Amino acid sequence: SSDLKPKGVGARHRDVVALAFERAFLSDAHDVVLLHSPQAFDASTYELWVPLLSGGRVVIAPAGDVDPDVLRRMITEYAVTGVFLTSGLFRMVAAESPACLSGAREVWTGGEIVPAAAIRAVLSACPGLTVVDVYGPTETTTYATHHPMTDAAAVPDVVPIGGPLDNMRTYVLDGALAPNPPGVPGDLYIGGAGLARGYLRRPGLTAERFVADPYGPPGERMYATGDVVRWTDDGELEFIGRRDEQV
């Protein structure tokens, strides 16, 4: 199917700026950020522009794969405070050497489900660290929701993807686009700041996935993520699974 071909997402400069001035990044935890993602991967938007647009510093990782030794060296030698790790890399670090993140202030991780045991291991080994479970498709400019954790003992068995970032709207809707109450799984739609213009030269697919937002300002659109989530009673989102196998 055409959906199995990787596609270009048309994020605008204003979408990157909206991400960079998210309040969660205004703490000094993101003053010195490690750049290790390829430029074509949306995490590089965080790694480059969050520190640089706030007068911070980017530390470029050495060539090759990032492993616990590289992380330990970057954090201790270059005073890196903020790091993003894919959930796969985070799991590996948690299993092999969770203390390699000691000295960092915040580690954001996401992309797939992040196991509670991995987060507990890292928090236990790194006093003063905040681990943030983050969720966001490229179509909403890198990150859309986040859930910070500081206490290993308080990490729930099912780690939520949290609540929306500044000026973003997250909806859990049924097949008729009506909102689902807490506890009832539904499709996740995202609107607001950071919503991309669509897929490059793919107008049909853009129209299918970027649809009119019945709950936002007139003319606004929302992105159909294809992800199934549910609200918890305290207003956090829990990830359940995917509707499709998009690339």
Short mmCIF file of C-alpha atoms in Angstrom, two decimals:
data_model
loop_
_atom_site.label_atom_id
_atom_site.label_comp_id
_atom_site.label_asym_id
_atom_site.label_seq_id
_atom_site.Cartn_x
_atom_site.Cartn_y
_atom_site.Cartn_z
CA SER A 1 0.00 0.00 0.00
CA SER A 2 1.09 3.61 -0.56
CA ASP A 3 1.09 4.13 3.21
CA LEU A 4 4.09 1.83 3.56
CA LYS A 5 6.36 4.28 1.74
CA PRO A 6 8.06 6.81 4.03
CA LYS A 7 6.59 10.26 3.47
CA GLY A 8 7.79 13.84 3.92
CA VAL A 9 5.99 15.87 6.59
CA GLY A 10 5.63 19.60 5.96
CA ALA A 11 6.41 21.17 9.33
CA ARG A 12 6.82 24.96 9.27
CA HIS A 13 9.31 27.23 11.01
CA ARG A 14 6.51 28.44 13.30
CA ASP A 15 5.89 24.81 14.36
CA VAL A 16 9.53 24.46 15.41
CA VAL A 17 9.33 27.78 17.29
CA ALA A 18 6.16 26.61 19.09
CA LEU A 19 8.06 23.52 20.22
CA ALA A 20 11.13 25.48 21.32
CA PHE A 21 9.10 27.82 23.54
CA GLU A 22 7.14 25.06 25.25
CA ARG A 23 7.18 25.81 29.00
CA ALA A 24 8.54 22.36 29.83
CA PHE A 25 11.79 23.37 28.10
CA LEU A 26 12.19 26.72 29.83
CA SER A 27 13.92 25.18 32.86
CA ASP A 28 17.72 25.00 32.88
CA ALA A 29 17.41 21.24 32.28
CA HIS A 30 17.51 22.03 28.55
CA ASP A 31 20.40 24.53 28.58
CA VAL A 32 22.89 21.95 27.25
CA VAL A 33 21.37 19.30 24.97
CA LEU A 34 23.04 16.33 23.32
CA LEU A 35 22.61 16.20 19.52
CA HIS A 36 22.83 12.60 18.35
CA SER A 37 19.76 12.06 16.14
CA PRO A 38 20.04 12.17 12.33
CA GLN A 39 18.68 15.42 10.89
CA ALA A 40 15.90 13.54 9.09
CA PHE A 41 14.63 12.21 12.45
CA ASP A 42 12.26 14.65 14.13
CA ALA A 43 14.01 14.39 17.51
CA SER A 44 16.81 16.53 16.01
CA THR A 45 14.31 19.43 16.07
CA TYR A 46 14.33 19.25 19.87
CA GLU A 47 18.08 18.63 20.09
CA LEU A 48 19.01 21.63 17.93
CA TRP A 49 16.37 24.29 18.33
CA VAL A 50 15.22 23.98 21.93
CA PRO A 51 18.66 24.94 23.32
CA LEU A 52 19.75 27.29 20.51
CA LEU A 53 16.58 29.41 20.45
CA SER A 54 16.88 29.93 24.21
CA GLY A 55 20.57 30.86 24.29
CA GLY A 56 21.67 27.36 25.32
CA ARG A 57 24.31 25.02 23.97
CA VAL A 58 24.27 21.96 21.71
CA VAL A 59 26.83 19.22 22.33
CA ILE A 60 27.35 17.06 19.23
CA ALA A 61 27.81 13.37 19.95
CA PRO A 62 30.80 11.60 18.36
CA ALA A 63 30.19 9.62 15.17
CA GLY A 64 28.77 6.13 15.61
CA ASP A 65 26.14 4.66 17.88
CA VAL A 66 25.32 6.26 21.20
CA ASP A 67 25.89 3.78 24.05
CA PRO A 68 26.21 4.11 27.85
CA ASP A 69 29.91 5.03 27.61
CA VAL A 70 29.22 7.85 25.15
CA LEU A 71 26.35 9.13 27.31
CA ARG A 72 28.45 9.06 30.47
CA ARG A 73 31.28 10.95 28.74
CA MET A 74 29.01 13.60 27.17
CA ILE A 75 27.25 14.27 30.48
CA THR A 76 30.39 14.39 32.63
CA GLU A 77 32.83 16.12 30.23
CA TYR A 78 30.45 18.55 28.53
CA ALA A 79 27.87 19.10 31.31
CA VAL A 80 24.98 17.89 29.14
CA THR A 81 21.72 18.53 31.01
CA GLY A 82 19.06 17.34 28.53
CA VAL A 83 18.93 14.16 26.44
CA PHE A 84 16.33 12.48 24.24
CA LEU A 85 16.59 8.69 23.88
CA THR A 86 14.29 6.50 21.81
CA SER A 87 12.50 3.99 24.02
CA GLY A 88 14.64 1.18 22.57
CA LEU A 89 17.88 2.95 23.47
CA PHE A 90 16.48 3.93 26.87
CA ARG A 91 15.63 0.29 27.60
CA MET A 92 19.14 -0.79 26.63
CA VAL A 93 20.75 1.89 28.83
CA ALA A 94 18.46 0.98 31.76
CA ALA A 95 19.45 -2.68 31.47
CA GLU A 96 23.21 -2.22 30.94
CA SER A 97 24.20 0.92 32.83
CA PRO A 98 21.40 3.10 34.25
CA ALA A 99 23.89 5.24 36.20
CA CYS A 100 25.44 6.51 32.94
CA LEU A 101 22.75 9.23 32.92
CA SER A 102 23.83 10.58 36.34
CA GLY A 103 24.42 14.32 36.21
CA ALA A 104 21.82 15.02 33.53
CA ARG A 105 18.74 16.95 34.61
CA GLU A 106 16.08 15.57 32.27
CA VAL A 107 15.92 12.57 29.94
CA TRP A 108 13.00 12.47 27.53
CA THR A 109 12.13 9.09 26.04
CA GLY A 110 9.45 7.78 23.73
CA GLY A 111 8.66 6.40 20.31
CA GLU A 112 7.30 3.12 21.64
CA ILE A 113 5.98 1.98 25.00
CA VAL A 114 8.54 2.64 27.75
CA PRO A 115 8.51 -0.11 30.41
CA ALA A 116 8.02 1.05 34.00
CA ALA A 117 10.91 -1.18 35.15
CA ALA A 118 13.37 0.66 32.89
CA ILE A 119 12.25 4.07 34.22
CA ARG A 120 12.46 2.86 37.83
CA ALA A 121 15.99 1.52 37.24
CA VAL A 122 17.21 4.83 35.80
CA LEU A 123 15.53 7.00 38.47
CA SER A 124 16.94 4.78 41.25
CA ALA A 125 20.47 5.02 39.81
CA CYS A 126 20.40 8.78 39.10
CA PRO A 127 19.37 11.00 42.04
CA GLY A 128 17.93 14.34 40.91
CA LEU A 129 17.05 13.13 37.41
CA THR A 130 13.62 13.60 35.82
CA VAL A 131 12.56 11.04 33.22
CA VAL A 132 9.83 12.25 30.87
CA ASP A 133 7.72 9.77 28.91
CA VAL A 134 6.97 11.66 25.73
CA TYR A 135 4.69 10.96 22.78
CA GLY A 136 4.41 12.69 19.45
CA PRO A 137 4.11 11.90 15.76
CA THR A 138 6.28 13.85 13.31
CA GLU A 139 3.03 15.33 11.98
CA THR A 140 2.68 17.37 15.19
CA THR A 141 6.34 18.51 15.22
CA THR A 142 8.19 16.07 17.43
CA TYR A 143 6.35 16.01 20.77
CA ALA A 144 2.65 16.34 21.58
CA THR A 145 2.22 14.99 25.14
CA HIS A 146 4.53 14.36 28.09
CA HIS A 147 4.53 12.78 31.53
CA PRO A 148 7.45 13.68 33.88
CA MET A 149 8.58 11.30 36.66
CA THR A 150 11.08 11.91 39.45
CA ASP A 151 10.38 9.18 42.00
CA ALA A 152 11.08 5.53 41.12
CA ALA A 153 8.60 4.27 43.71
CA ALA A 154 5.79 6.37 42.20
CA VAL A 155 6.20 5.15 38.59
CA PRO A 156 2.93 3.40 37.65
CA ASP A 157 3.01 -0.06 36.06
CA VAL A 158 1.46 1.38 32.90
CA VAL A 159 3.35 4.60 32.22
CA PRO A 160 1.04 7.29 30.78
CA ILE A 161 2.06 9.44 27.82
CA GLY A 162 0.65 12.31 29.85
CA GLY A 163 -1.09 15.51 28.87
CA PRO A 164 -0.70 17.88 25.92
CA LEU A 165 2.13 20.38 25.58
CA ASP A 166 1.39 24.12 25.49
CA ASN A 167 -1.22 25.25 22.96
CA MET A 168 -1.88 21.71 21.74
CA ARG A 169 -5.23 19.93 21.83
CA THR A 170 -5.59 16.18 22.31
CA TYR A 171 -8.87 14.42 21.71
CA VAL A 172 -9.93 10.82 22.37
CA LEU A 173 -12.81 10.28 19.92
CA ASP A 174 -15.10 7.49 18.82
CA GLY A 175 -15.97 6.55 15.22
CA ALA A 176 -18.44 9.46 14.98
CA LEU A 177 -15.77 11.92 16.28
CA ALA A 178 -17.59 12.29 19.61
CA PRO A 179 -15.38 12.55 22.75
CA ASN A 180 -14.92 9.38 24.82
CA PRO A 181 -15.17 9.55 28.61
CA PRO A 182 -12.22 8.52 30.83
CA GLY A 183 -11.40 4.81 30.68
CA VAL A 184 -12.96 4.24 27.25
CA PRO A 185 -10.41 3.60 24.46
CA GLY A 186 -10.71 5.75 21.34
CA ASP A 187 -8.73 7.29 18.50
CA LEU A 188 -6.23 10.02 19.38
CA TYR A 189 -6.51 13.23 17.39
CA ILE A 190 -4.16 16.19 17.87
CA GLY A 191 -4.66 19.85 16.97
CA GLY A 192 -3.18 23.22 17.82
CA ALA A 193 0.39 24.50 17.80
CA GLY A 194 2.90 22.41 15.87
CA LEU A 195 0.38 20.75 13.56
CA ALA A 196 2.19 20.28 10.22
CA ARG A 197 0.75 21.47 6.90
CA GLY A 198 0.47 17.90 5.67
CA TYR A 199 2.45 15.39 3.62
CA LEU A 200 4.75 16.72 0.91
CA ARG A 201 3.12 16.26 -2.52
CA ARG A 202 0.56 13.79 -1.07
CA PRO A 203 -2.72 15.80 -1.13
CA GLY A 204 -4.97 12.73 -0.91
CA LEU A 205 -3.23 11.34 2.15
CA THR A 206 -3.07 14.83 3.70
CA ALA A 207 -6.85 15.24 3.32
CA GLU A 208 -7.40 11.79 4.84
CA ARG A 209 -5.26 12.32 7.97
CA PHE A 210 -5.47 16.11 8.53
CA VAL A 211 -9.20 16.59 9.02
CA ALA A 212 -11.48 19.43 10.15
CA ASP A 213 -11.33 19.96 13.92
CA PRO A 214 -14.93 20.20 15.16
CA TYR A 215 -13.75 21.37 18.61
CA GLY A 216 -11.11 23.97 17.67
CA PRO A 217 -11.37 27.49 16.23
CA PRO A 218 -13.14 27.72 12.84
CA GLY A 219 -11.01 26.42 9.96
CA GLU A 220 -8.57 24.55 12.23
CA ARG A 221 -7.55 20.98 11.46
CA MET A 222 -6.56 18.04 13.61
CA TYR A 223 -4.34 15.06 12.85
CA ALA A 224 -5.73 11.52 12.98
CA THR A 225 -2.80 9.73 14.62
CA GLY A 226 -4.03 6.17 14.11
CA ASP A 227 -3.18 5.55 17.77
CA VAL A 228 -5.68 4.18 20.27
CA VAL A 229 -5.53 5.75 23.76
CA ARG A 230 -7.75 6.38 26.77
CA TRP A 231 -8.00 9.14 29.35
CA THR A 232 -7.22 8.25 32.95
CA ASP A 233 -9.39 9.70 35.71
CA ASP A 234 -6.74 12.32 36.46
CA GLY A 235 -6.56 13.66 32.89
CA GLU A 236 -3.56 11.76 31.56
CA LEU A 237 -3.45 9.76 28.34
CA GLU A 238 -2.60 6.06 28.30
CA PHE A 239 -1.35 4.53 25.05
CA ILE A 240 -3.06 1.28 24.05
CA GLY A 241 -1.99 0.47 20.49
CA ARG A 242 -2.12 1.36 16.79
CA ARG A 243 -4.86 1.16 14.18
CA ASP A 244 -2.39 0.67 11.27
CA GLU A 245 1.27 0.09 10.41
CA GLN A 246 2.20 3.50 9.06
CA VAL A 247 5.88 4.27 8.23
#
